[in-house]
Amino acid sequence: MQQYGSFRNSAFCDFLGLALLVVAIPMVYWNEHFAVRTHSGLGEANASITEVSAVSISDENDGKIIHIAGRAHTQQTLHDSEFGIDYKGIRLQRHVEVYQWFESVHRDRTSSSSSSSSRFLRNRNRYQYEQRWSTKLEDSSGFHDHDKRRNPRWMEVKPALQYAGDVRLGRFRLPRSLVTQIDASVPLPITKKKITRKLAKRATIRRNGRYTYAYIKGDGNRKDRLEVGDYRIWFTGTPPTSVSVVGKQNGETVSPYKTQSGSEILLLKNGIVDPAQILGSNDATQAGDIWAKRFVAACMMLIGCLFVLRPRKDKTDRARILKPLQYLNDFSSSVLVSSFCMLVVSGAAWIIDSPVIGIALFAVTIPLVYQLVKRSRANQIREAARQIEIEATNSKRTRRKRPKRRRRRFA
């Protein structure tokens, strides 16, 4: 507790609080500026988007933002040489899992007694091990019992992912960034006769529902049971499927559309989706990322306010700029101050491109200022009453400690 008190009253605490505020305020402005650009760009795109047919390409729409819906297809055949799979589709993926050891540590607190009958608690680690499938290699060198439980250090059969180079949506050619977003995978069959000799000797084909698995034994493992180092492989492919795309027409391809606010729009949705739904999706608005950054910045700003506005032993030890805030030294006041700063910075970012939202954010700060003034006056009165009470108590103590005068006796 003494160390916490010294840290709380140190200059480093002031520096840390100011550093958090210096980082948080530009972070809030940059994040809100990005939200403004995204909001303005989506509004501009929604007003000027053009519906086009995937069957024909019109030169009149070149450079405009367009919406295409249709069936994405390819004439290219993807090939996996180790397992002899030929697939005519958009994507071919080999999934690989390895059977491995996994360690979990449980900490138990046990009481012990010494010869003097005094008891104390001691932490004791309890290690448990289990075997399961995993797509990533688990390093067993850090295990507590690593001599008896060892995982393979490298994968003999590695995962693989292939995409077709020429994927078309009608007559439009889709760029690689959109092809990777097409998600309509289906399981593919595996035939033992097509597997290479090196792997076929140790391979066993099993079917579980829609999926076909190839179990390959590790080097030196027995065939009659499952052991660490065994592999489980299955394949999935993406066939021709319906997609919807929003972007700029650039000849026979689609490229990112740059709005006047500076944001870029190139979106794909699986299935036949109208442009309003695509532009209002989370991928377009990026609402999840924006709110996550807002939360991080709010936490940093709150911690910074708690450090800067903390109560101090020396009342004169406070910068002049913080003198009006000297009575806002509790948690609730720090929450109000940090909220006020966030709203002001956010309003400054929104006021130019969207005055309605900016003015609304500034208006919300009015009740916050009222609450801050009210709390400051109440804390000031409370502090003055406490000082009067302390002075009264000290004066009573000095009166009690004052020695009594002896009366002189006259003969």
mmCIF file of N, CA, C and O in Angstrom, residues 143-222:
data_model
loop_
_atom_site.group_PDB
_atom_site.id
_atom_site.type_symbol
_atom_site.label_atom_id
_atom_site.label_comp_id
_atom_site.label_asym_id
_atom_site.label_seq_id
_atom_site.Cartn_x
_atom_site.Cartn_y
_atom_site.Cartn_z
ATOM 1 N N PHE A 143 6.833 -27.982 -22.392
ATOM 2 C CA PHE A 143 6.008 -28.769 -21.485
ATOM 3 C C PHE A 143 6.778 -29.101 -20.212
ATOM 4 O O PHE A 143 8.013 -29.220 -20.229
ATOM 5 N N HIS A 144 6.054 -29.274 -19.125
ATOM 6 C CA HIS A 144 6.680 -29.702 -17.874
ATOM 7 C C HIS A 144 7.254 -31.110 -18.001
ATOM 8 O O HIS A 144 8.322 -31.412 -17.460
ATOM 9 N N ASP A 145 6.554 -31.958 -18.726
ATOM 10 C CA ASP A 145 6.999 -33.336 -18.937
ATOM 11 C C ASP A 145 7.281 -33.520 -20.432
ATOM 12 O O ASP A 145 6.651 -34.333 -21.113
ATOM 13 N N HIS A 146 8.239 -32.734 -20.932
ATOM 14 C CA HIS A 146 8.491 -32.742 -22.377
ATOM 15 C C HIS A 146 9.262 -33.959 -22.836
ATOM 16 O O HIS A 146 9.312 -34.245 -24.045
ATOM 17 N N ASP A 147 9.893 -34.683 -21.927
ATOM 18 C CA ASP A 147 10.652 -35.867 -22.346
ATOM 19 C C ASP A 147 9.732 -37.003 -22.784
ATOM 20 O O ASP A 147 10.064 -37.758 -23.710
ATOM 21 N N LYS A 148 8.598 -37.152 -22.124
ATOM 22 C CA LYS A 148 7.690 -38.259 -22.432
ATOM 23 C C LYS A 148 6.630 -37.884 -23.456
ATOM 24 O O LYS A 148 6.032 -38.758 -24.080
ATOM 25 N N ARG A 149 6.369 -36.603 -23.604
ATOM 26 C CA ARG A 149 5.312 -36.144 -24.511
ATOM 27 C C ARG A 149 5.908 -35.165 -25.521
ATOM 28 O O ARG A 149 6.142 -34.008 -25.203
ATOM 29 N N ARG A 150 6.129 -35.662 -26.718
ATOM 30 C CA ARG A 150 6.754 -34.862 -27.765
ATOM 31 C C ARG A 150 5.849 -34.779 -28.983
ATOM 32 O O ARG A 150 5.317 -35.791 -29.438
ATOM 33 N N ASN A 151 5.710 -33.560 -29.496
ATOM 34 C CA ASN A 151 4.950 -33.326 -30.710
ATOM 35 C C ASN A 151 5.890 -33.219 -31.906
ATOM 36 O O ASN A 151 7.072 -32.892 -31.741
ATOM 37 N N PRO A 152 5.400 -33.488 -33.108
ATOM 38 C CA PRO A 152 6.257 -33.307 -34.295
ATOM 39 C C PRO A 152 6.664 -31.849 -34.465
ATOM 40 O O PRO A 152 5.899 -30.932 -34.168
ATOM 41 N N ARG A 153 7.894 -31.646 -34.929
ATOM 42 C CA ARG A 153 8.422 -30.291 -35.085
ATOM 43 C C ARG A 153 8.068 -29.670 -36.429
ATOM 44 O O ARG A 153 8.146 -28.456 -36.579
ATOM 45 N N TRP A 154 7.727 -30.464 -37.402
ATOM 46 C CA TRP A 154 7.360 -29.944 -38.710
ATOM 47 C C TRP A 154 6.260 -30.823 -39.291
ATOM 48 O O TRP A 154 6.059 -31.960 -38.869
ATOM 49 N N MET A 155 5.537 -30.254 -40.252
ATOM 50 C CA MET A 155 4.416 -30.956 -40.867
ATOM 51 C C MET A 155 4.864 -31.584 -42.183
ATOM 52 O O MET A 155 5.341 -30.891 -43.084
ATOM 53 N N GLU A 156 4.711 -32.878 -42.257
ATOM 54 C CA GLU A 156 5.055 -33.581 -43.491
ATOM 55 C C GLU A 156 4.060 -33.233 -44.600
ATOM 56 O O GLU A 156 4.432 -33.084 -45.768
ATOM 57 N N VAL A 157 2.788 -33.138 -44.236
ATOM 58 C CA VAL A 157 1.745 -32.736 -45.178
ATOM 59 C C VAL A 157 1.259 -31.358 -44.747
ATOM 60 O O VAL A 157 0.748 -31.195 -43.630
ATOM 61 N N LYS A 158 1.413 -30.376 -45.603
ATOM 62 C CA LYS A 158 1.083 -29.000 -45.244
ATOM 63 C C LYS A 158 -0.231 -28.569 -45.896
ATOM 64 O O LYS A 158 -0.588 -29.069 -46.969
ATOM 65 N N PRO A 159 -0.951 -27.633 -45.253
ATOM 66 C CA PRO A 159 -2.175 -27.117 -45.879
ATOM 67 C C PRO A 159 -1.853 -26.305 -47.128
ATOM 68 O O PRO A 159 -0.757 -25.758 -47.271
ATOM 69 N N ALA A 160 -2.821 -26.237 -48.026
ATOM 70 C CA ALA A 160 -2.616 -25.516 -49.287
ATOM 71 C C ALA A 160 -3.921 -24.844 -49.685
ATOM 72 O O ALA A 160 -5.011 -25.324 -49.379
ATOM 73 N N LEU A 161 -3.795 -23.706 -50.369
ATOM 74 C CA LEU A 161 -4.948 -22.931 -50.807
ATOM 75 C C LEU A 161 -4.654 -22.377 -52.201
ATOM 76 O O LEU A 161 -3.633 -21.724 -52.410
ATOM 77 N N GLN A 162 -5.555 -22.660 -53.150
ATOM 78 C CA GLN A 162 -5.393 -22.195 -54.524
ATOM 79 C C GLN A 162 -6.642 -21.438 -54.958
ATOM 80 O O GLN A 162 -7.762 -21.810 -54.595
ATOM 81 N N TYR A 163 -6.426 -20.384 -55.756
ATOM 82 C CA TYR A 163 -7.514 -19.615 -56.346
ATOM 83 C C TYR A 163 -7.338 -19.608 -57.861
ATOM 84 O O TYR A 163 -6.199 -19.575 -58.373
ATOM 85 N N ALA A 164 -8.443 -19.645 -58.551
ATOM 86 C CA ALA A 164 -8.395 -19.538 -60.009
ATOM 87 C C ALA A 164 -7.939 -18.139 -60.412
ATOM 88 O O ALA A 164 -8.300 -17.142 -59.779
ATOM 89 N N GLY A 165 -7.142 -18.066 -61.471
ATOM 90 C CA GLY A 165 -6.593 -16.783 -61.885
ATOM 91 C C GLY A 165 -7.566 -15.942 -62.685
ATOM 92 O O GLY A 165 -7.449 -14.711 -62.709
ATOM 93 N N ASP A 166 -8.533 -16.582 -63.351
ATOM 94 C CA ASP A 166 -9.478 -15.852 -64.190
ATOM 95 C C ASP A 166 -10.893 -16.222 -63.761
ATOM 96 O O ASP A 166 -11.446 -17.240 -64.179
ATOM 97 N N VAL A 167 -11.466 -15.401 -62.865
ATOM 98 C CA VAL A 167 -12.832 -15.604 -62.385
ATOM 99 C C VAL A 167 -13.695 -14.510 -62.981
ATOM 100 O O VAL A 167 -13.368 -13.322 -62.860
ATOM 101 N N ARG A 168 -14.791 -14.894 -63.578
ATOM 102 C CA ARG A 168 -15.653 -13.952 -64.283
ATOM 103 C C ARG A 168 -17.025 -13.875 -63.622
ATOM 104 O O ARG A 168 -17.548 -14.867 -63.107
ATOM 105 N N LEU A 169 -17.588 -12.659 -63.663
ATOM 106 C CA LEU A 169 -18.973 -12.425 -63.277
ATOM 107 C C LEU A 169 -19.670 -11.936 -64.537
ATOM 108 O O LEU A 169 -19.655 -10.748 -64.857
ATOM 109 N N GLY A 170 -20.260 -12.879 -65.280
ATOM 110 C CA GLY A 170 -20.730 -12.557 -66.617
ATOM 111 C C GLY A 170 -19.523 -12.301 -67.503
ATOM 112 O O GLY A 170 -18.649 -13.142 -67.663
ATOM 113 N N ARG A 171 -19.428 -11.101 -68.063
ATOM 114 C CA ARG A 171 -18.277 -10.724 -68.883
ATOM 115 C C ARG A 171 -17.241 -9.928 -68.101
ATOM 116 O O ARG A 171 -16.164 -9.606 -68.636
ATOM 117 N N PHE A 172 -17.543 -9.605 -66.845
ATOM 118 C CA PHE A 172 -16.603 -8.851 -66.019
ATOM 119 C C PHE A 172 -15.611 -9.805 -65.350
ATOM 120 O O PHE A 172 -16.000 -10.873 -64.845
ATOM 121 N N ARG A 173 -14.352 -9.409 -65.314
ATOM 122 C CA ARG A 173 -13.331 -10.192 -64.636
ATOM 123 C C ARG A 173 -13.140 -9.635 -63.226
ATOM 124 O O ARG A 173 -12.923 -8.443 -63.038
ATOM 125 N N LEU A 174 -13.226 -10.525 -62.233
ATOM 126 C CA LEU A 174 -13.131 -10.107 -60.830
ATOM 127 C C LEU A 174 -11.674 -10.068 -60.388
ATOM 128 O O LEU A 174 -10.900 -10.983 -60.696
ATOM 129 N N PRO A 175 -11.263 -9.019 -59.657
ATOM 130 C CA PRO A 175 -9.889 -8.963 -59.129
ATOM 131 C C PRO A 175 -9.681 -9.967 -58.007
ATOM 132 O O PRO A 175 -10.632 -10.504 -57.427
ATOM 133 N N ARG A 176 -8.429 -10.211 -57.699
ATOM 134 C CA ARG A 176 -8.079 -11.210 -56.675
ATOM 135 C C ARG A 176 -8.670 -10.852 -55.319
ATOM 136 O O ARG A 176 -9.085 -11.730 -54.551
ATOM 137 N N SER A 177 -8.718 -9.552 -54.981
ATOM 138 C CA SER A 177 -9.232 -9.131 -53.674
ATOM 139 C C SER A 177 -10.696 -9.519 -53.490
ATOM 140 O O SER A 177 -11.141 -9.768 -52.365
ATOM 141 N N LEU A 178 -11.474 -9.579 -54.576
ATOM 142 C CA LEU A 178 -12.876 -9.999 -54.491
ATOM 143 C C LEU A 178 -13.017 -11.509 -54.573
ATOM 144 O O LEU A 178 -13.907 -12.093 -53.955
ATOM 145 N N VAL A 179 -12.140 -12.164 -55.330
ATOM 146 C CA VAL A 179 -12.209 -13.629 -55.460
ATOM 147 C C VAL A 179 -11.995 -14.300 -54.113
ATOM 148 O O VAL A 179 -12.656 -15.299 -53.782
ATOM 149 N N THR A 180 -11.112 -13.752 -53.311
ATOM 150 C CA THR A 180 -10.847 -14.355 -51.999
ATOM 151 C C THR A 180 -12.016 -14.204 -51.033
ATOM 152 O O THR A 180 -12.053 -14.872 -50.009
ATOM 153 N N GLN A 181 -12.975 -13.322 -51.338
ATOM 154 C CA GLN A 181 -14.133 -13.126 -50.465
ATOM 155 C C GLN A 181 -15.292 -14.058 -50.806
ATOM 156 O O GLN A 181 -16.269 -14.119 -50.059
ATOM 157 N N ILE A 182 -15.221 -14.764 -51.916
ATOM 158 C CA ILE A 182 -16.295 -15.683 -52.303
ATOM 159 C C ILE A 182 -16.243 -16.901 -51.392
ATOM 160 O O ILE A 182 -15.228 -17.601 -51.319
ATOM 161 N N ASP A 183 -17.321 -17.135 -50.675
ATOM 162 C CA ASP A 183 -17.348 -18.210 -49.682
ATOM 163 C C ASP A 183 -18.599 -19.060 -49.891
ATOM 164 O O ASP A 183 -19.685 -18.710 -49.436
ATOM 165 N N ALA A 184 -18.434 -20.141 -50.639
ATOM 166 C CA ALA A 184 -19.530 -21.105 -50.845
ATOM 167 C C ALA A 184 -18.905 -22.484 -51.016
ATOM 168 O O ALA A 184 -19.162 -23.193 -51.983
ATOM 169 N N SER A 185 -18.032 -22.852 -50.079
ATOM 170 C CA SER A 185 -17.242 -24.075 -50.219
ATOM 171 C C SER A 185 -18.082 -25.316 -49.964
ATOM 172 O O SER A 185 -19.008 -25.322 -49.144
ATOM 173 N N VAL A 186 -17.714 -26.389 -50.671
ATOM 174 C CA VAL A 186 -18.363 -27.698 -50.531
ATOM 175 C C VAL A 186 -17.258 -28.740 -50.349
ATOM 176 O O VAL A 186 -16.135 -28.571 -50.844
ATOM 177 N N PRO A 187 -17.535 -29.838 -49.618
ATOM 178 C CA PRO A 187 -16.511 -30.884 -49.443
ATOM 179 C C PRO A 187 -16.280 -31.659 -50.732
ATOM 180 O O PRO A 187 -17.196 -31.845 -51.535
ATOM 181 N N LEU A 188 -15.045 -32.119 -50.912
ATOM 182 C CA LEU A 188 -14.657 -32.861 -52.112
ATOM 183 C C LEU A 188 -14.245 -34.278 -51.739
ATOM 184 O O LEU A 188 -13.668 -34.504 -50.662
ATOM 185 N N PRO A 189 -14.497 -35.243 -52.604
ATOM 186 C CA PRO A 189 -14.103 -36.638 -52.314
ATOM 187 C C PRO A 189 -12.602 -36.854 -52.518
ATOM 188 O O PRO A 189 -11.953 -36.135 -53.288
ATOM 189 N N ILE A 190 -12.063 -37.859 -51.826
ATOM 190 C CA ILE A 190 -10.654 -38.236 -51.948
ATOM 191 C C ILE A 190 -10.595 -39.708 -52.335
ATOM 192 O O ILE A 190 -11.267 -40.557 -51.730
ATOM 193 N N THR A 191 -9.776 -40.031 -53.318
ATOM 194 C CA THR A 191 -9.591 -41.411 -53.781
ATOM 195 C C THR A 191 -8.171 -41.856 -53.472
ATOM 196 O O THR A 191 -7.208 -41.161 -53.819
ATOM 197 N N LYS A 192 -8.048 -43.031 -52.838
ATOM 198 C CA LYS A 192 -6.729 -43.509 -52.423
ATOM 199 C C LYS A 192 -5.847 -43.833 -53.622
ATOM 200 O O LYS A 192 -4.615 -43.685 -53.559
ATOM 201 N N LYS A 193 -6.432 -44.247 -54.749
ATOM 202 C CA LYS A 193 -5.645 -44.614 -55.920
ATOM 203 C C LYS A 193 -4.892 -43.423 -56.499
ATOM 204 O O LYS A 193 -3.843 -43.595 -57.124
ATOM 205 N N LYS A 194 -5.409 -42.209 -56.290
ATOM 206 C CA LYS A 194 -4.786 -41.012 -56.871
ATOM 207 C C LYS A 194 -3.734 -40.381 -55.962
ATOM 208 O O LYS A 194 -3.039 -39.456 -56.373
ATOM 209 N N ILE A 195 -3.628 -40.864 -54.709
ATOM 210 C CA ILE A 195 -2.622 -40.319 -53.779
ATOM 211 C C ILE A 195 -1.253 -40.839 -54.173
ATOM 212 O O ILE A 195 -1.100 -41.980 -54.629
ATOM 213 N N THR A 196 -0.221 -40.041 -53.991
ATOM 214 C CA THR A 196 1.147 -40.462 -54.314
ATOM 215 C C THR A 196 1.555 -41.684 -53.489
ATOM 216 O O THR A 196 1.048 -41.916 -52.391
ATOM 217 N N ARG A 197 2.476 -42.454 -53.992
ATOM 218 C CA ARG A 197 2.881 -43.715 -53.340
ATOM 219 C C ARG A 197 3.395 -43.490 -51.927
ATOM 220 O O ARG A 197 3.121 -44.266 -51.022
ATOM 221 N N LYS A 198 4.158 -42.427 -51.766
ATOM 222 C CA LYS A 198 4.752 -42.170 -50.450
ATOM 223 C C LYS A 198 3.689 -42.008 -49.375
ATOM 224 O O LYS A 198 3.856 -42.483 -48.238
ATOM 225 N N LEU A 199 2.583 -41.376 -49.716
ATOM 226 C CA LEU A 199 1.520 -41.162 -48.740
ATOM 227 C C LEU A 199 0.477 -42.267 -48.768
ATOM 228 O O LEU A 199 -0.154 -42.553 -47.753
ATOM 229 N N ALA A 200 0.280 -42.915 -49.917
ATOM 230 C CA ALA A 200 -0.766 -43.931 -50.033
ATOM 231 C C ALA A 200 -0.484 -45.150 -49.165
ATOM 232 O O ALA A 200 -1.409 -45.820 -48.698
ATOM 233 N N LYS A 201 0.804 -45.472 -48.918
ATOM 234 C CA LYS A 201 1.144 -46.622 -48.075
ATOM 235 C C LYS A 201 0.640 -46.445 -46.652
ATOM 236 O O LYS A 201 0.318 -47.430 -45.974
ATOM 237 N N ARG A 202 0.594 -45.219 -46.196
ATOM 238 C CA ARG A 202 0.171 -44.951 -44.798
ATOM 239 C C ARG A 202 -1.210 -44.323 -44.716
ATOM 240 O O ARG A 202 -1.609 -43.851 -43.654
ATOM 241 N N ALA A 203 -1.946 -44.286 -45.822
ATOM 242 C CA ALA A 203 -3.227 -43.583 -45.875
ATOM 243 C C ALA A 203 -4.398 -44.531 -45.682
ATOM 244 O O ALA A 203 -4.373 -45.687 -46.133
ATOM 245 N N THR A 204 -5.420 -44.023 -45.008
ATOM 246 C CA THR A 204 -6.693 -44.718 -44.834
ATOM 247 C C THR A 204 -7.804 -43.714 -45.120
ATOM 248 O O THR A 204 -7.829 -42.630 -44.526
ATOM 249 N N ILE A 205 -8.717 -44.052 -46.007
ATOM 250 C CA ILE A 205 -9.801 -43.157 -46.396
ATOM 251 C C ILE A 205 -11.043 -43.511 -45.578
ATOM 252 O O ILE A 205 -11.475 -44.675 -45.542
ATOM 253 N N ARG A 206 -11.636 -42.516 -44.933
ATOM 254 C CA ARG A 206 -12.854 -42.703 -44.152
ATOM 255 C C ARG A 206 -13.836 -41.586 -44.495
ATOM 256 O O ARG A 206 -13.437 -40.460 -44.749
ATOM 257 N N ARG A 207 -15.098 -41.948 -44.447
ATOM 258 C CA ARG A 207 -16.152 -40.982 -44.765
ATOM 259 C C ARG A 207 -16.974 -40.708 -43.510
ATOM 260 O O ARG A 207 -17.382 -41.644 -42.814
ATOM 261 N N ASN A 208 -17.197 -39.437 -43.236
ATOM 262 C CA ASN A 208 -17.990 -39.035 -42.072
ATOM 263 C C ASN A 208 -18.994 -37.976 -42.529
ATOM 264 O O ASN A 208 -18.664 -36.796 -42.644
ATOM 265 N N GLY A 209 -20.219 -38.407 -42.806
ATOM 266 C CA GLY A 209 -21.232 -37.486 -43.303
ATOM 267 C C GLY A 209 -20.893 -37.035 -44.712
ATOM 268 O O GLY A 209 -20.657 -37.846 -45.615
ATOM 269 N N ARG A 210 -20.848 -35.729 -44.922
ATOM 270 C CA ARG A 210 -20.546 -35.175 -46.240
ATOM 271 C C ARG A 210 -19.056 -35.130 -46.521
ATOM 272 O O ARG A 210 -18.639 -34.942 -47.670
ATOM 273 N N TYR A 211 -18.228 -35.265 -45.495
ATOM 274 C CA TYR A 211 -16.792 -35.088 -45.648
ATOM 275 C C TYR A 211 -16.087 -36.437 -45.804
ATOM 276 O O TYR A 211 -16.458 -37.426 -45.176
ATOM 277 N N THR A 212 -15.038 -36.419 -46.637
ATOM 278 C CA THR A 212 -14.161 -37.581 -46.818
ATOM 279 C C THR A 212 -12.792 -37.215 -46.273
ATOM 280 O O THR A 212 -12.189 -36.228 -46.705
ATOM 281 N N TYR A 213 -12.298 -38.030 -45.312
ATOM 282 C CA TYR A 213 -11.020 -37.757 -44.651
ATOM 283 C C TYR A 213 -9.979 -38.778 -45.079
ATOM 284 O O TYR A 213 -10.289 -39.963 -45.244
ATOM 285 N N ALA A 214 -8.755 -38.287 -45.232
ATOM 286 C CA ALA A 214 -7.602 -39.157 -45.478
ATOM 287 C C ALA A 214 -6.732 -39.136 -44.232
ATOM 288 O O ALA A 214 -6.139 -38.103 -43.905
ATOM 289 N N TYR A 215 -6.689 -40.266 -43.521
ATOM 290 C CA TYR A 215 -5.864 -40.387 -42.319
ATOM 291 C C TYR A 215 -4.513 -40.967 -42.737
ATOM 292 O O TYR A 215 -4.443 -42.065 -43.308
ATOM 293 N N ILE A 216 -3.458 -40.231 -42.450
ATOM 294 C CA ILE A 216 -2.104 -40.644 -42.816
ATOM 295 C C ILE A 216 -1.298 -40.820 -41.547
ATOM 296 O O ILE A 216 -1.219 -39.900 -40.712
ATOM 297 N N LYS A 217 -0.700 -42.008 -41.390
ATOM 298 C CA LYS A 217 0.073 -42.305 -40.181
ATOM 299 C C LYS A 217 1.401 -41.564 -40.207
ATOM 300 O O LYS A 217 2.027 -41.380 -41.257
ATOM 301 N N GLY A 218 1.824 -41.139 -39.018
ATOM 302 C CA GLY A 218 3.135 -40.522 -38.886
ATOM 303 C C GLY A 218 4.234 -41.555 -38.982
ATOM 304 O O GLY A 218 3.991 -42.771 -38.922
ATOM 305 N N ASP A 219 5.471 -41.108 -39.131
ATOM 306 C CA ASP A 219 6.599 -42.025 -39.249
ATOM 307 C C ASP A 219 6.733 -42.863 -37.981
ATOM 308 O O ASP A 219 6.855 -42.333 -36.869
ATOM 309 N N GLY A 220 6.706 -44.188 -38.162
ATOM 310 C CA GLY A 220 6.884 -45.104 -37.032
ATOM 311 C C GLY A 220 5.636 -45.363 -36.221
ATOM 312 O O GLY A 220 5.695 -46.116 -35.237
ATOM 313 N N ASN A 221 4.494 -44.777 -36.570
ATOM 314 C CA ASN A 221 3.252 -44.988 -35.808
ATOM 315 C C ASN A 221 2.556 -46.265 -36.251
ATOM 316 O O ASN A 221 2.656 -46.696 -37.405
ATOM 317 N N ARG A 222 1.840 -46.868 -35.312
ATOM 318 C CA ARG A 222 1.112 -48.109 -35.584
ATOM 319 C C ARG A 222 -0.166 -47.819 -36.355
ATOM 320 O O ARG A 222 -0.780 -46.752 -36.207
#
